[in-house]
């Protein structure tokens, strides 16, 4: 109990500092900072390795969001300085993982565990889901933030026809490679922290390195699923007045692709759910 209280106090301190800093730097608005504080506290209190996954996703994505802001301002109709995220965006990108880490924490008795389906099938599946969650989030963000800066012409993932920058479902080679790299970073973080926080036999420990290629594939899959949903169920159109791609139909908007069924947050949520499920299944059968 004492260790848990100490870990919780550390989690509250770290989360408070990061939330305040992010709010001041306009990475999060007020509601985003509050929800971010709650989510971060849950992750770090449940285990430093889970906290590391969240923080790697948050810091790398926030940094990339600010790269090439002027170019993104010209392309993105919903551009916000610093990429300010609100509570809905925070929870859609980390809420599911927060629930999973609390369940894992409860099942393992506050101990960090290696992926091992023979000994811990349920825990292995849940951790696989957490990995898939952040590989998808990181992959989608890196792909979007770097892909839009590429000089390469985006192509709609469903037809491979050239589309304007900012079109939902538009992909580039640079963006897809960024998604692979983003997933790899999540996997590498998990493995490296595991050396210090988890104890398992030598054979099981060596097998943990498979997390890195699995995470790379999960990052790519998450980005592709997000793009497929964006191209089909999320509206994209070109506004002749604003001279930008927009996400809602209107009298001055010419449709490019997609239906008005999902918005960006819903697309993110569905792609996270699917990627988490697929990664969970993969980890259960591989480890």
Tab-separated table of C-alpha atoms in Angstrom:
chain	number	residue	atom	x	y	z
A	1	UNK	CA	0.000	0.000	0.000
A	2	UNK	CA	2.846	2.382	0.852
A	3	UNK	CA	4.473	1.805	-2.552
A	4	UNK	CA	1.177	2.507	-4.277
A	5	UNK	CA	0.703	5.764	-2.355
A	6	UNK	CA	4.225	6.870	-3.223
A	7	UNK	CA	3.704	5.988	-6.885
A	8	UNK	CA	0.403	7.875	-6.899
A	9	UNK	CA	1.967	10.978	-5.358
A	10	UNK	CA	4.738	10.885	-7.957
A	11	UNK	CA	2.112	10.440	-10.683
A	12	UNK	CA	0.121	13.462	-9.438
A	13	UNK	CA	3.253	15.622	-9.284
A	14	UNK	CA	4.521	14.700	-12.753
A	15	UNK	CA	1.051	14.946	-14.318
A	16	UNK	CA	0.441	18.357	-12.746
A	17	UNK	CA	3.711	19.770	-14.059
A	18	UNK	CA	3.146	18.422	-17.580
A	19	UNK	CA	-0.500	19.537	-17.722
A	20	UNK	CA	0.361	23.077	-16.602
A	21	UNK	CA	3.310	23.289	-18.997
A	22	UNK	CA	1.214	21.983	-21.906
A	23	UNK	CA	-1.563	24.467	-21.176
A	24	UNK	CA	0.876	27.368	-21.102
A	25	UNK	CA	2.485	26.253	-24.359
A	26	UNK	CA	-0.951	25.845	-25.984
A	27	UNK	CA	-0.540	22.117	-26.616
A	28	UNK	CA	-3.736	21.656	-24.560
A	29	UNK	CA	-6.618	23.981	-23.751
A	30	UNK	CA	-8.036	24.074	-20.208
A	31	UNK	CA	-10.377	21.083	-20.597
A	32	UNK	CA	-7.602	19.154	-22.344
A	33	UNK	CA	-5.173	19.923	-19.529
A	34	UNK	CA	-7.627	18.724	-16.859
A	35	UNK	CA	-8.487	15.490	-18.678
A	36	UNK	CA	-4.818	15.023	-19.564
A	37	UNK	CA	-3.888	15.314	-15.889
A	38	UNK	CA	-6.403	12.590	-14.959
A	39	UNK	CA	-5.300	10.249	-17.747
A	40	UNK	CA	-1.579	10.776	-17.068
A	41	UNK	CA	-2.036	10.197	-13.344
A	42	UNK	CA	-3.828	6.888	-14.014
A	43	UNK	CA	-1.072	5.723	-16.392
A	44	UNK	CA	1.896	6.638	-14.205
A	45	UNK	CA	0.258	5.378	-11.001
A	46	UNK	CA	-0.516	2.037	-12.704
A	47	UNK	CA	3.109	1.612	-13.782
A	48	UNK	CA	6.029	3.689	-14.995
A	49	UNK	CA	6.166	1.718	-18.271
A	50	UNK	CA	2.571	2.647	-19.110
A	51	UNK	CA	3.295	6.233	-18.163
A	52	UNK	CA	6.292	6.210	-20.504
A	53	UNK	CA	4.154	5.041	-23.454
A	54	UNK	CA	1.687	7.873	-22.923
A	55	UNK	CA	4.382	10.507	-22.479
A	56	UNK	CA	6.359	9.391	-25.547
A	57	UNK	CA	3.177	9.636	-27.611
A	58	UNK	CA	2.230	13.007	-26.128
A	59	UNK	CA	5.615	14.734	-26.369
A	60	UNK	CA	6.567	13.464	-29.825
A	61	UNK	CA	3.136	14.235	-31.254
A	62	UNK	CA	3.010	17.686	-29.654
A	63	UNK	CA	6.456	18.480	-31.029
A	64	UNK	CA	5.574	17.335	-34.554
A	65	UNK	CA	2.307	19.272	-34.461
A	66	UNK	CA	4.336	22.482	-34.163
A	67	UNK	CA	6.674	21.601	-37.040
A	68	UNK	CA	5.844	23.537	-40.201
A	69	UNK	CA	2.973	25.439	-38.561
A	70	UNK	CA	2.843	28.095	-41.265
A	71	UNK	CA	2.372	25.521	-44.022
A	72	UNK	CA	-0.241	23.669	-41.953
A	73	UNK	CA	-2.084	26.945	-41.328
A	74	UNK	CA	-2.528	27.374	-45.080
A	75	UNK	CA	-3.833	23.811	-45.536
A	76	UNK	CA	-5.788	22.952	-42.374
A	77	UNK	CA	-9.209	24.606	-42.013
A	78	UNK	CA	-9.281	23.705	-38.293
A	79	UNK	CA	-5.713	24.804	-37.565
A	80	UNK	CA	-4.995	25.881	-33.998
A	81	UNK	CA	-1.734	27.410	-32.845
A	82	UNK	CA	0.337	24.769	-31.065
A	83	UNK	CA	-2.228	22.131	-32.065
A	84	UNK	CA	-4.308	22.863	-28.958
A	85	UNK	CA	-6.211	19.708	-27.989
A	86	UNK	CA	-9.402	19.669	-25.926
A	87	UNK	CA	-10.798	17.063	-23.537
A	88	UNK	CA	-12.641	15.175	-26.293
A	89	UNK	CA	-9.423	14.775	-28.290
A	90	UNK	CA	-7.450	13.788	-25.186
A	91	UNK	CA	-9.978	11.160	-24.130
A	92	UNK	CA	-10.473	9.764	-27.646
A	93	UNK	CA	-6.692	9.321	-27.889
A	94	UNK	CA	-6.001	7.961	-24.410
A	95	UNK	CA	-9.248	7.149	-22.605
A	96	UNK	CA	-9.412	3.501	-23.675
A	97	UNK	CA	-5.776	2.934	-22.723
A	98	UNK	CA	-6.394	4.519	-19.313
A	99	UNK	CA	-9.128	1.961	-18.617
A	100	UNK	CA	-6.913	-0.913	-19.802
A	101	UNK	CA	-3.900	0.103	-17.679
A	102	UNK	CA	-6.081	0.272	-14.558
A	103	UNK	CA	-7.421	-3.237	-15.299
A	104	UNK	CA	-3.871	-4.561	-15.838
A	105	UNK	CA	-2.732	-2.877	-12.633
A	106	UNK	CA	-5.546	-4.595	-10.729
A	107	UNK	CA	-4.889	-8.031	-12.263
A	108	UNK	CA	-1.128	-7.956	-11.688
A	109	UNK	CA	-1.191	-6.601	-8.149
A	110	UNK	CA	0.735	-3.446	-9.119
A	111	UNK	CA	3.593	-5.454	-10.670
A	112	UNK	CA	4.968	-4.939	-14.177
A	113	UNK	CA	4.810	-8.139	-16.230
A	114	UNK	CA	6.383	-9.441	-19.426
A	115	UNK	CA	4.219	-10.560	-22.326
A	116	UNK	CA	3.701	-14.291	-21.719
A	117	UNK	CA	0.466	-15.963	-22.840
A	118	UNK	CA	1.274	-19.254	-21.130
A	119	UNK	CA	1.432	-17.697	-17.669
A	120	UNK	CA	-0.695	-14.576	-18.118
A	121	UNK	CA	-2.960	-14.865	-21.186
A	122	UNK	CA	-5.432	-12.139	-20.193
A	123	UNK	CA	-2.757	-9.677	-19.057
A	124	UNK	CA	-0.768	-10.296	-22.249
A	125	UNK	CA	-3.855	-9.575	-24.357
A	126	UNK	CA	-4.621	-6.396	-22.414
A	127	UNK	CA	-1.048	-5.113	-22.661
A	128	UNK	CA	-1.152	-5.903	-26.378
A	129	UNK	CA	-4.256	-3.731	-26.574
A	130	UNK	CA	-2.459	-0.871	-24.821
A	131	UNK	CA	0.457	-1.173	-27.223
A	132	UNK	CA	-1.886	-1.198	-30.214
A	133	UNK	CA	-3.672	1.845	-28.821
A	134	UNK	CA	-0.547	4.014	-28.674
A	135	UNK	CA	0.949	2.640	-31.874
A	136	UNK	CA	-2.248	3.682	-33.643
A	137	UNK	CA	-2.346	7.132	-32.014
A	138	UNK	CA	1.329	7.801	-32.619
A	139	UNK	CA	1.247	6.369	-36.139
A	140	UNK	CA	-1.761	8.433	-37.162
A	141	UNK	CA	-0.344	11.653	-35.675
A	142	UNK	CA	3.153	11.276	-37.120
A	143	UNK	CA	1.685	10.294	-40.485
A	144	UNK	CA	-0.647	13.290	-40.572
A	145	UNK	CA	1.782	15.885	-39.234
A	146	UNK	CA	4.711	14.853	-41.441
A	147	UNK	CA	2.720	13.699	-44.463
A	148	UNK	CA	1.115	17.106	-44.944
A	149	UNK	CA	4.573	18.688	-45.117
A	150	UNK	CA	5.740	16.315	-47.862
A	151	UNK	CA	6.127	17.677	-51.388
A	152	UNK	CA	4.604	14.428	-52.628
A	153	UNK	CA	1.040	14.601	-53.980
A	154	UNK	CA	-1.369	12.830	-51.568
A	155	UNK	CA	-3.510	10.057	-53.039
A	156	UNK	CA	-6.887	8.935	-51.765
A	157	UNK	CA	-6.389	5.515	-50.192
A	158	UNK	CA	-9.569	4.058	-51.745
A	159	UNK	CA	-8.959	5.098	-55.374
A	160	UNK	CA	-5.279	6.168	-55.426
A	161	UNK	CA	-6.353	9.320	-57.253
A	162	UNK	CA	-4.444	12.552	-56.434
A	163	UNK	CA	-6.225	14.754	-53.879
A	164	UNK	CA	-5.556	18.077	-52.178
A	165	UNK	CA	-3.453	18.227	-49.016
A	166	UNK	CA	-5.624	17.940	-45.931
A	167	UNK	CA	-8.127	15.558	-47.552
A	168	UNK	CA	-9.266	12.849	-45.135
A	169	UNK	CA	-7.950	9.512	-46.392
A	170	UNK	CA	-5.157	11.074	-48.434
A	171	UNK	CA	-1.854	9.231	-47.984
A	172	UNK	CA	1.779	9.741	-48.989
A	173	UNK	CA	4.813	7.462	-48.817
A	174	UNK	CA	6.413	9.823	-46.303
A	175	UNK	CA	3.323	9.678	-44.118
A	176	UNK	CA	3.166	5.877	-44.158
A	177	UNK	CA	6.879	5.586	-43.328
A	178	UNK	CA	6.316	8.035	-40.474
A	179	UNK	CA	3.565	5.749	-39.140
A	180	UNK	CA	5.943	2.777	-39.145
A	181	UNK	CA	8.587	4.817	-37.306
A	182	UNK	CA	6.014	6.063	-34.795
A	183	UNK	CA	4.897	2.530	-33.958
A	184	UNK	CA	8.511	1.393	-33.628
A	185	UNK	CA	9.203	4.163	-31.100
A	186	UNK	CA	6.296	2.976	-28.945
A	187	UNK	CA	7.519	-0.623	-29.112
A	188	UNK	CA	11.100	0.373	-28.336
A	189	UNK	CA	9.946	2.402	-25.329
A	190	UNK	CA	7.997	-0.574	-23.988
A	191	UNK	CA	10.944	-2.935	-24.374
A	192	UNK	CA	13.581	-0.596	-22.925
A	193	UNK	CA	11.539	0.285	-19.839
A	194	UNK	CA	10.751	-3.395	-19.366
A	195	UNK	CA	14.441	-4.124	-18.773
A	196	UNK	CA	14.207	-2.079	-15.556
A	197	UNK	CA	10.626	-2.674	-14.414
A	198	UNK	CA	9.714	-6.287	-15.315
A	199	UNK	CA	11.268	-9.583	-14.265
A	200	UNK	CA	11.001	-12.737	-16.389
A	201	UNK	CA	13.095	-15.680	-17.602
A	202	UNK	CA	15.804	-15.181	-20.231
A	203	UNK	CA	13.805	-16.834	-23.035
A	204	UNK	CA	10.720	-14.740	-22.315
A	205	UNK	CA	12.838	-11.598	-21.989
A	206	UNK	CA	14.453	-12.137	-25.409
A	207	UNK	CA	11.047	-12.723	-26.954
A	208	UNK	CA	9.975	-9.238	-25.829
A	209	UNK	CA	12.072	-7.774	-28.673
A	210	UNK	CA	9.314	-8.959	-31.035
A	211	UNK	CA	7.248	-6.091	-29.623
A	212	UNK	CA	9.230	-3.651	-31.794
A	213	UNK	CA	8.319	-5.078	-35.234
A	214	UNK	CA	4.773	-5.805	-34.024
A	215	UNK	CA	4.471	-2.169	-32.950
A	216	UNK	CA	5.832	-0.953	-36.291
A	217	UNK	CA	3.136	-2.955	-38.101
A	218	UNK	CA	0.503	-1.719	-35.642
A	219	UNK	CA	1.512	1.883	-36.302
A	220	UNK	CA	1.146	1.359	-40.045
A	221	UNK	CA	-2.144	-0.548	-39.687
A	222	UNK	CA	-3.563	2.126	-37.405
A	223	UNK	CA	-2.728	4.825	-39.924
A	224	UNK	CA	-4.206	2.813	-42.812
A	225	UNK	CA	-7.418	2.060	-40.900
A	226	UNK	CA	-7.725	5.735	-39.980
A	227	UNK	CA	-7.226	6.709	-43.630
A	228	UNK	CA	-9.792	4.169	-44.881
A	229	UNK	CA	-12.377	5.433	-42.411
A	230	UNK	CA	-11.530	9.025	-43.266
A	231	UNK	CA	-11.888	8.421	-46.993
A	232	UNK	CA	-15.247	6.654	-46.707
A	233	UNK	CA	-17.136	7.763	-43.593
A	234	UNK	CA	-15.728	11.263	-43.028
A	235	UNK	CA	-16.639	14.120	-45.353
A	236	UNK	CA	-13.973	16.098	-47.215
A	237	UNK	CA	-14.723	18.980	-49.546
A	238	UNK	CA	-12.987	22.010	-51.027
A	239	UNK	CA	-14.315	25.412	-49.983
A	240	UNK	CA	-13.940	27.966	-52.776
A	241	UNK	CA	-14.237	30.871	-50.306
A	242	UNK	CA	-11.643	29.736	-47.756
A	243	UNK	CA	-9.579	27.978	-50.432
A	244	UNK	CA	-9.081	25.032	-48.095
A	245	UNK	CA	-10.243	21.460	-47.615
A	246	UNK	CA	-13.038	21.410	-45.018
A	247	UNK	CA	-14.862	18.696	-43.118
A	248	UNK	CA	-18.442	19.888	-43.518
A	249	UNK	CA	-20.644	20.329	-46.618
A	250	UNK	CA	-21.919	23.765	-47.564
A	251	UNK	CA	-23.082	25.961	-50.476
A	252	UNK	CA	-19.493	26.923	-51.372
A	253	UNK	CA	-18.057	23.451	-50.776
A	254	UNK	CA	-17.372	20.922	-53.533
A	255	UNK	CA	-17.280	17.338	-52.267
A	256	UNK	CA	-14.019	15.418	-52.609
A	257	UNK	CA	-14.814	12.193	-50.763
A	258	UNK	CA	-16.554	10.539	-47.823
A	259	UNK	CA	-19.912	10.557	-46.079
A	260	UNK	CA	-20.934	12.734	-43.138
A	261	UNK	CA	-21.129	9.811	-40.715
A	262	UNK	CA	-18.011	10.222	-38.553
A	263	UNK	CA	-16.054	13.282	-37.481
A	264	UNK	CA	-12.313	13.257	-36.853
A	265	UNK	CA	-12.596	12.246	-33.181
A	266	UNK	CA	-14.916	9.354	-34.035
A	267	UNK	CA	-12.558	8.168	-36.784
A	268	UNK	CA	-9.682	8.230	-34.300
A	269	UNK	CA	-11.710	6.298	-31.729
A	270	UNK	CA	-12.805	3.569	-34.140
A	271	UNK	CA	-9.317	3.138	-35.600
A	272	UNK	CA	-7.872	2.908	-32.080
A	273	UNK	CA	-10.430	0.255	-31.101
A	274	UNK	CA	-9.724	-1.853	-34.184
A	275	UNK	CA	-5.928	-1.543	-33.941
A	276	UNK	CA	-5.994	-2.325	-30.209
A	277	UNK	CA	-8.105	-5.431	-30.855
A	278	UNK	CA	-5.841	-6.683	-33.652
A	279	UNK	CA	-2.658	-6.070	-31.642
A	280	UNK	CA	-4.182	-7.725	-28.592
A	281	UNK	CA	-4.951	-10.870	-30.603
A	282	UNK	CA	-1.490	-10.849	-32.204
A	283	UNK	CA	0.264	-10.609	-28.825
A	284	UNK	CA	-1.815	-13.403	-27.338
A	285	UNK	CA	-0.777	-15.808	-30.106
A	286	UNK	CA	2.838	-14.635	-30.557
A	287	UNK	CA	3.965	-14.487	-26.922
